[in-house]
């Protein structure tokens, strides 16, 4: 029996995607081998790769003047690769700090440049997004970096910063990419590890505007040089073929769901169900994030009586609800309700939460 899996990442994949992968695992398209066992340069895999990129571009409506790269190295890898590729000879970059992942990006960027924190929500334990009029941007910054969904703190941007000084906006969208339509044209670069809302780990997607290419630091490893990877259709070295294939199946699944507007409608309904359950618990459960910044993908919550935490986790698991333990940085619980999580799964979770409260409140 498949569990209702609320893991933050690697996270649940659509069952239909796994079933299709299972059905064609041993003999992919009459080749007599699995998709993992063939050359990445052969015609069969090339078609898998090109179709995955096409579907991704179509889903997110990526403008023609942007490259899409399917790379490796994860979100954390990008914390280094963004400065290496995008500093373009400059010595400073701007960062907005909204939680654990933007803090990580700032720390890593500090190896390569002056990573200036131009706004931070650490004054309120990272429970909100600082409004843009509170930012202190630097005109000479090479780029301005935000994390549009903080996976640990459960804080999401529902607005796109306006940039009026030619400093390109860079976004870590690892945990909410493809959860709703996004205006890619507002960004210079977007990156995301795949293992939250796309597919298995091992694949990292980078979207980068073409005019920003061509200036990587000379010590950038070639396989992590956006320009070289773009020139080689991201096949400068062997891409993570199985992860690309599975991501491609997920893109088809998303298209069959009706695309990103349709999935957004579902994600709104799921998030509302869960936040309503928390808010209507009379304080038994609580979420501390400013209402307008509550993430639709990652919902951290705390029990009023923390001595019940172990029991909550134990009994939820027994009820087939997995992956609810909060990140160790903030404790408590967290339910990640990515695209692959059904409304029914969130119903099962909220029903369990109400029953748990009745028995222990
Ligand atoms: C998970 C995550 C990362 C780190 O991803 P890795 O692939 O483990 O390096 C970075 N940023 C965000 C927003 C994340 O959710």
Short mmCIF file of C-alpha atoms and ligand atoms in Angstrom, two decimals:
data_model
loop_
_atom_site.label_atom_id
_atom_site.label_comp_id
_atom_site.label_asym_id
_atom_site.label_seq_id
_atom_site.Cartn_x
_atom_site.Cartn_y
_atom_site.Cartn_z
CA UNK A 1 0.00 0.00 0.00
CA UNK A 2 1.38 3.43 -0.89
CA UNK A 3 1.55 5.84 2.03
CA UNK A 4 0.25 9.37 2.04
CA UNK A 5 3.73 10.85 1.88
CA UNK A 6 4.26 14.40 3.12
CA UNK A 7 8.06 14.27 2.93
CA UNK A 8 9.80 17.58 2.14
CA UNK A 9 12.23 15.99 -0.29
CA UNK A 10 12.97 13.70 -1.90
CA UNK A 11 9.23 13.68 -2.03
CA UNK A 12 6.21 11.86 -3.40
CA UNK A 13 5.93 11.31 -7.14
CA UNK A 14 2.61 10.82 -8.94
CA UNK A 15 1.68 7.14 -8.74
CA UNK A 16 0.84 7.14 -12.46
CA UNK A 17 4.38 8.29 -13.24
CA UNK A 18 5.91 5.47 -11.20
CA UNK A 19 3.57 2.96 -12.78
CA UNK A 20 4.58 4.02 -16.26
CA UNK A 21 8.26 3.86 -15.33
CA UNK A 22 7.66 0.40 -13.91
CA UNK A 23 5.86 -0.78 -17.02
CA UNK A 24 8.67 0.28 -19.34
CA UNK A 25 11.59 -0.35 -16.99
CA UNK A 26 13.02 -3.50 -18.56
CA UNK A 27 12.38 -2.75 -22.21
CA UNK A 28 12.18 0.93 -23.11
CA UNK A 29 10.48 1.54 -26.47
CA UNK A 30 11.43 -1.87 -27.87
CA UNK A 31 15.15 -1.30 -27.39
CA UNK A 32 15.57 -4.38 -25.18
CA UNK A 33 17.07 -2.27 -22.40
CA UNK A 34 16.01 0.20 -19.74
CA UNK A 35 16.30 3.92 -20.32
CA UNK A 36 19.13 3.87 -17.74
CA UNK A 37 21.24 1.53 -19.82
CA UNK A 38 21.55 3.40 -23.09
CA UNK A 39 23.80 6.14 -24.41
CA UNK A 40 22.69 9.65 -23.60
CA UNK A 41 23.73 10.58 -27.13
CA UNK A 42 21.68 7.89 -28.85
CA UNK A 43 18.52 8.81 -30.72
CA UNK A 44 16.17 7.17 -28.23
CA UNK A 45 17.44 9.04 -25.20
CA UNK A 46 17.91 12.26 -27.17
CA UNK A 47 14.18 12.22 -27.91
CA UNK A 48 13.44 11.71 -24.18
CA UNK A 49 15.68 14.66 -23.34
CA UNK A 50 14.38 17.04 -25.99
CA UNK A 51 10.76 16.20 -25.22
CA UNK A 52 11.32 16.76 -21.48
CA UNK A 53 12.84 20.17 -22.17
CA UNK A 54 10.05 21.07 -24.61
CA UNK A 55 7.33 20.10 -22.14
CA UNK A 56 9.03 21.98 -19.31
CA UNK A 57 9.31 25.14 -21.44
CA UNK A 58 5.70 24.82 -22.49
CA UNK A 59 4.42 24.29 -18.93
CA UNK A 60 6.27 27.30 -17.54
CA UNK A 61 5.93 29.36 -20.70
CA UNK A 62 9.70 29.99 -20.82
CA UNK A 63 10.46 32.82 -23.30
CA UNK A 64 12.67 32.00 -26.28
CA UNK A 65 15.57 34.13 -25.04
CA UNK A 66 16.12 31.84 -22.06
CA UNK A 67 18.16 28.63 -21.95
CA UNK A 68 16.86 25.68 -19.98
CA UNK A 69 19.61 23.44 -18.62
CA UNK A 70 19.15 20.04 -16.99
CA UNK A 71 22.22 19.75 -14.76
CA UNK A 72 23.44 18.09 -11.58
CA UNK A 73 24.68 19.45 -8.26
CA UNK A 74 21.36 20.23 -6.52
CA UNK A 75 20.06 23.46 -5.08
CA UNK A 76 23.07 23.75 -2.84
CA UNK A 77 25.37 23.36 -5.81
CA UNK A 78 23.64 26.36 -7.36
CA UNK A 79 24.46 28.43 -4.28
CA UNK A 80 28.05 28.33 -5.64
CA UNK A 81 27.31 28.08 -9.34
CA UNK A 82 25.15 31.19 -9.47
CA UNK A 83 28.02 33.45 -8.28
CA UNK A 84 30.56 31.61 -10.44
CA UNK A 85 28.41 32.07 -13.53
CA UNK A 86 26.68 35.36 -12.90
CA UNK A 87 29.07 37.68 -11.02
CA UNK A 88 30.40 38.71 -14.44
CA UNK A 89 33.48 40.38 -13.03
CA UNK A 90 31.60 42.18 -10.26
CA UNK A 91 32.46 41.79 -6.60
CA UNK A 92 29.09 42.11 -4.93
CA UNK A 93 25.68 40.44 -5.05
CA UNK A 94 22.46 41.22 -3.17
CA UNK A 95 20.60 38.64 -1.10
CA UNK A 96 17.26 38.72 0.67
CA UNK A 97 17.28 36.43 3.68
CA UNK A 98 13.94 34.76 4.36
CA UNK A 99 14.99 31.51 6.02
CA UNK A 100 17.26 28.52 6.13
CA UNK A 101 17.77 28.17 2.39
CA UNK A 102 18.45 31.80 1.60
CA UNK A 103 20.83 31.86 4.58
CA UNK A 104 22.65 28.90 3.02
CA UNK A 105 22.87 30.69 -0.31
CA UNK A 106 24.33 33.78 1.36
CA UNK A 107 26.95 31.80 3.25
CA UNK A 108 28.09 29.96 0.14
CA UNK A 109 28.14 33.09 -2.04
CA UNK A 110 30.45 34.68 0.54
CA UNK A 111 33.23 32.45 -0.79
CA UNK A 112 33.06 34.22 -4.14
CA UNK A 113 32.00 37.78 -3.47
CA UNK A 114 30.59 40.17 -0.95
CA UNK A 115 27.15 38.65 -0.39
CA UNK A 116 25.18 41.63 0.90
CA UNK A 117 22.05 40.88 2.92
CA UNK A 118 19.76 43.68 1.75
CA UNK A 119 16.74 42.57 3.79
CA UNK A 120 16.06 39.87 6.32
CA UNK A 121 13.14 38.46 8.26
CA UNK A 122 15.34 36.97 10.98
CA UNK A 123 13.90 39.57 13.39
CA UNK A 124 10.70 37.50 13.45
CA UNK A 125 12.19 34.02 13.14
CA UNK A 126 11.75 34.00 9.35
CA UNK A 127 7.97 34.07 9.38
CA UNK A 128 7.42 36.61 6.60
CA UNK A 129 8.84 38.09 3.40
CA UNK A 130 10.28 41.59 3.87
CA UNK A 131 8.36 43.93 1.53
CA UNK A 132 10.40 45.33 -1.30
CA UNK A 133 10.27 48.90 0.03
CA UNK A 134 12.27 47.67 3.05
CA UNK A 135 15.09 46.31 0.89
CA UNK A 136 18.40 48.19 0.68
CA UNK A 137 19.58 47.23 -2.79
CA UNK A 138 23.04 47.96 -4.20
CA UNK A 139 23.13 49.40 -7.70
CA UNK A 140 26.51 47.79 -8.37
CA UNK A 141 25.33 44.28 -7.45
CA UNK A 142 25.83 41.59 -10.09
CA UNK A 143 22.45 40.04 -9.27
CA UNK A 144 19.75 40.06 -6.60
CA UNK A 145 18.95 36.67 -5.10
CA UNK A 146 15.74 35.52 -3.44
CA UNK A 147 14.37 32.16 -2.36
CA UNK A 148 10.76 32.27 -3.50
CA UNK A 149 9.66 29.38 -1.30
CA UNK A 150 11.45 28.61 1.95
CA UNK A 151 10.99 24.86 2.33
CA UNK A 152 11.87 24.75 6.03
CA UNK A 153 10.19 27.92 7.28
CA UNK A 154 7.15 27.59 5.02
CA UNK A 155 7.34 31.12 3.62
CA UNK A 156 6.39 31.86 0.01
CA UNK A 157 6.50 34.95 -2.20
CA UNK A 158 3.19 35.62 -3.90
CA UNK A 159 4.56 38.69 -5.67
CA UNK A 160 7.53 39.22 -7.95
CA UNK A 161 10.00 41.96 -7.03
CA UNK A 162 10.17 44.84 -9.47
CA UNK A 163 13.68 45.46 -10.71
CA UNK A 164 14.37 48.94 -12.04
CA UNK A 165 18.17 49.10 -12.05
CA UNK A 166 19.25 46.40 -14.52
CA UNK A 167 20.34 44.09 -11.71
CA UNK A 168 18.98 40.69 -12.72
CA UNK A 169 16.77 38.84 -10.26
CA UNK A 170 17.87 35.28 -9.40
CA UNK A 171 15.49 32.89 -7.67
CA UNK A 172 15.84 29.57 -5.90
CA UNK A 173 12.48 27.98 -6.71
CA UNK A 174 13.47 24.46 -5.65
CA UNK A 175 10.38 23.68 -3.63
CA UNK A 176 7.59 25.38 -5.57
CA UNK A 177 8.61 25.41 -9.21
CA UNK A 178 5.71 24.19 -11.39
CA UNK A 179 3.24 24.63 -8.53
CA UNK A 180 1.66 27.59 -10.36
CA UNK A 181 2.35 29.80 -13.37
CA UNK A 182 5.37 32.10 -12.93
CA UNK A 183 6.45 35.07 -15.04
CA UNK A 184 9.90 33.83 -16.06
CA UNK A 185 10.57 37.07 -17.94
CA UNK A 186 10.89 38.92 -14.61
CA UNK A 187 13.96 36.87 -13.71
CA UNK A 188 17.51 36.67 -15.00
CA UNK A 189 17.96 33.17 -13.65
CA UNK A 190 15.82 30.57 -11.88
CA UNK A 191 17.07 27.31 -10.45
CA UNK A 192 15.53 24.32 -8.75
CA UNK A 193 16.59 20.94 -7.49
CA UNK A 194 14.13 18.42 -8.89
CA UNK A 195 13.51 16.31 -5.82
CA UNK A 196 10.87 18.52 -4.24
CA UNK A 197 8.22 19.20 -6.84
CA UNK A 198 9.46 17.63 -10.06
CA UNK A 199 11.02 14.20 -9.83
CA UNK A 200 13.83 12.25 -8.24
CA UNK A 201 17.01 13.75 -6.83
CA UNK A 202 20.05 14.08 -9.07
CA UNK A 203 18.56 16.59 -11.50
CA UNK A 204 18.85 20.36 -11.16
CA UNK A 205 17.07 22.68 -13.56
CA UNK A 206 18.51 26.08 -14.44
CA UNK A 207 16.67 28.69 -16.51
CA UNK A 208 18.97 31.53 -17.54
CA UNK A 209 18.52 34.57 -19.77
CA UNK A 210 20.87 34.41 -22.73
CA UNK A 211 22.38 37.87 -22.31
CA UNK A 212 23.80 36.83 -18.93
CA UNK A 213 25.85 34.03 -20.45
CA UNK A 214 29.47 34.22 -21.52
CA UNK A 215 31.04 35.59 -18.35
CA UNK A 216 31.63 32.60 -16.07
CA UNK A 217 34.58 32.86 -13.72
CA UNK A 218 37.55 31.15 -15.45
CA UNK A 219 37.84 28.59 -12.65
CA UNK A 220 34.24 27.42 -13.10
CA UNK A 221 34.22 23.68 -13.82
CA UNK A 222 33.13 23.22 -17.43
CA UNK A 223 30.23 20.94 -16.50
CA UNK A 224 28.90 23.70 -14.24
CA UNK A 225 29.46 26.51 -16.72
CA UNK A 226 26.00 27.56 -17.92
CA UNK A 227 27.45 28.92 -21.17
CA UNK A 228 29.28 25.72 -22.07
CA UNK A 229 26.34 23.55 -21.08
CA UNK A 230 23.98 25.76 -23.12
CA UNK A 231 26.25 25.51 -26.15
CA UNK A 232 26.16 21.72 -25.83
CA UNK A 233 22.41 21.36 -25.21
CA UNK A 234 23.29 20.38 -21.61
CA UNK A 235 25.08 17.30 -22.84
CA UNK A 236 28.64 18.44 -22.20
CA UNK A 237 28.85 15.43 -19.94
CA UNK A 238 26.45 12.62 -19.13
CA UNK A 239 23.24 14.06 -17.70
CA UNK A 240 21.35 12.13 -14.98
CA UNK A 241 19.43 10.17 -17.59
CA UNK A 242 16.96 8.31 -15.39
CA UNK A 243 16.10 11.47 -13.46
CA UNK A 244 15.57 13.38 -16.72
CA UNK A 245 13.29 10.60 -17.96
CA UNK A 246 11.22 10.58 -14.74
CA UNK A 247 10.99 14.38 -14.74
CA UNK A 248 9.78 14.15 -18.34
CA UNK A 249 7.02 11.76 -17.28
CA UNK A 250 6.03 14.19 -14.53
CA UNK A 251 5.81 17.02 -17.09
CA UNK A 252 3.44 14.88 -19.19
CA UNK A 253 1.42 14.15 -16.06
CA UNK A 254 1.21 17.87 -15.31
CA UNK A 255 0.06 18.61 -18.83
CA UNK A 256 -2.60 15.92 -18.50
CA UNK A 257 -3.76 17.61 -15.25
CA UNK A 258 -4.40 20.76 -17.30
CA UNK A 259 -1.07 22.56 -16.83
CA UNK A 260 0.04 24.98 -14.16
CA UNK A 261 -3.16 27.02 -13.78
CA UNK A 262 -5.10 23.84 -13.13
CA UNK A 263 -2.53 22.50 -10.68
CA UNK A 264 -2.49 25.86 -8.91
CA UNK A 265 -6.24 25.64 -8.33
CA UNK A 266 -5.74 22.22 -6.75
CA UNK A 267 -2.79 23.44 -4.68
CA UNK A 268 -4.83 26.38 -3.35
CA UNK A 269 -7.63 24.04 -2.28
CA UNK A 270 -5.19 21.65 -0.56
CA UNK A 271 -3.40 24.45 1.31
CA UNK A 272 -6.69 26.00 2.42
CA UNK A 273 -7.90 22.69 3.82
CA UNK A 274 -4.73 22.26 5.85
CA UNK A 275 -4.37 25.85 7.11
CA UNK A 276 -8.09 25.93 8.02
CA UNK A 277 -7.62 22.77 10.04
CA UNK A 278 -4.70 24.37 11.91
CA UNK A 279 -6.45 27.72 12.39
CA UNK A 280 -9.69 26.10 13.59
CA UNK A 281 -8.00 23.95 16.20
CA UNK A 282 -8.36 26.53 18.97
CA UNK A 283 -4.60 26.72 19.37
CA UNK A 284 -4.01 22.96 19.63
CA UNK A 285 -2.05 23.34 16.36
CA UNK A 286 -0.40 26.53 15.21
CA UNK A 287 1.39 27.90 12.15
CA UNK A 288 3.43 31.06 12.79
CA UNK A 289 3.87 32.40 9.26
CA UNK A 290 2.25 35.71 8.24
CA UNK A 291 -1.00 34.73 6.51
CA UNK A 292 -0.05 36.44 3.24
CA UNK A 293 3.24 34.51 3.07
CA UNK A 294 2.03 31.06 4.01
CA UNK A 295 3.54 28.55 1.65
CA UNK A 296 1.16 26.38 -0.35
CA UNK A 297 3.81 23.70 -0.62
CA UNK A 298 5.39 23.40 2.83
CA UNK A 299 3.23 23.79 5.90
CA UNK A 300 5.14 23.80 9.19
CA UNK A 301 3.02 23.54 12.31
CA UNK A 302 3.50 23.09 16.02
CA UNK A 303 1.50 21.32 18.70
CA UNK A 304 0.68 23.51 21.68
CA UNK A 305 1.82 20.66 23.91
CA UNK A 306 5.16 19.66 22.41
CA UNK A 307 5.35 16.63 24.69
CA UNK A 308 2.80 15.09 22.31
CA UNK A 309 5.16 15.35 19.31
CA UNK A 310 6.45 11.78 19.46
CA UNK A 311 2.95 10.42 19.86
CA UNK A 312 1.69 12.52 16.95
CA UNK A 313 4.41 11.16 14.68
CA UNK A 314 3.95 7.58 15.83
CA UNK A 315 0.18 7.52 15.46
CA UNK A 316 0.18 9.43 12.17
CA UNK A 317 2.57 6.89 10.70
CA UNK A 318 0.34 4.07 11.94
CA UNK A 319 -2.49 5.84 10.07
CA UNK A 320 -0.42 5.66 6.86
CA UNK A 321 0.58 9.35 6.98
CA UNK A 322 4.35 9.57 6.47
CA UNK A 323 7.02 12.26 6.54
CA UNK A 324 5.44 14.72 8.98
CA UNK A 325 8.43 15.41 11.22
CA UNK A 326 9.51 19.05 11.06
CA UNK A 327 13.00 20.11 10.01
CA UNK A 328 15.42 20.00 12.92
CA UNK A 329 16.16 23.73 12.53
CA UNK A 330 12.68 24.67 13.76
CA UNK A 331 11.20 21.43 15.15
CA UNK A 332 7.51 20.64 15.29
CA UNK A 333 5.76 19.17 12.26
CA UNK A 334 5.75 19.90 8.57
CA UNK A 335 3.45 18.68 5.84
CA UNK A 336 4.76 19.15 2.32
CA UNK A 337 1.89 19.13 -0.12
CA UNK A 338 3.59 19.25 -3.50
CA UNK A 339 1.82 18.75 -6.84
CA UNK A 340 1.86 14.96 -6.50
CA UNK A 341 -0.06 15.08 -3.20
CA UNK A 342 -3.78 14.56 -3.78
CA UNK A 343 -6.62 16.46 -2.13
CA UNK A 344 -7.64 13.12 -0.68
CA UNK A 345 -4.25 12.81 1.06
CA UNK A 346 -4.71 16.22 2.69
CA UNK A 347 -8.24 15.22 3.72
CA UNK A 348 -6.82 12.12 5.38
CA UNK A 349 -4.23 14.25 7.17
CA UNK A 350 -6.71 16.84 8.43
CA UNK A 351 -9.11 14.14 9.59
CA UNK A 352 -6.27 12.51 11.50
CA UNK A 353 -5.31 15.87 13.04
CA UNK A 354 -8.85 16.47 14.27
CA UNK A 355 -9.10 12.99 15.74
CA UNK A 356 -5.71 13.31 17.39
CA UNK A 357 -6.84 16.56 18.98
CA UNK A 358 -10.09 15.00 20.24
CA UNK A 359 -8.18 12.18 21.90
CA UNK A 360 -5.39 14.35 23.31
CA UNK A 361 -6.82 17.87 23.64
C1 LIG B 1 16.11 21.40 -0.79
C2 LIG B 1 16.46 22.78 -1.12
C3 LIG B 1 17.77 23.15 -1.46
C4 LIG B 1 18.92 22.20 -1.44
O1 LIG B 1 18.78 21.23 -2.40
P1 LIG B 1 19.88 20.08 -2.61
O2 LIG B 1 19.43 19.49 -3.89
O3 LIG B 1 19.79 19.16 -1.45
O4 LIG B 1 21.21 20.72 -2.71
C5 LIG B 1 18.00 24.46 -1.80
N1 LIG B 1 17.01 25.38 -1.81
C6 LIG B 1 15.74 25.05 -1.47
C7 LIG B 1 14.69 26.10 -1.50
C8 LIG B 1 15.43 23.75 -1.12
O5 LIG B 1 14.17 23.42 -0.80
#
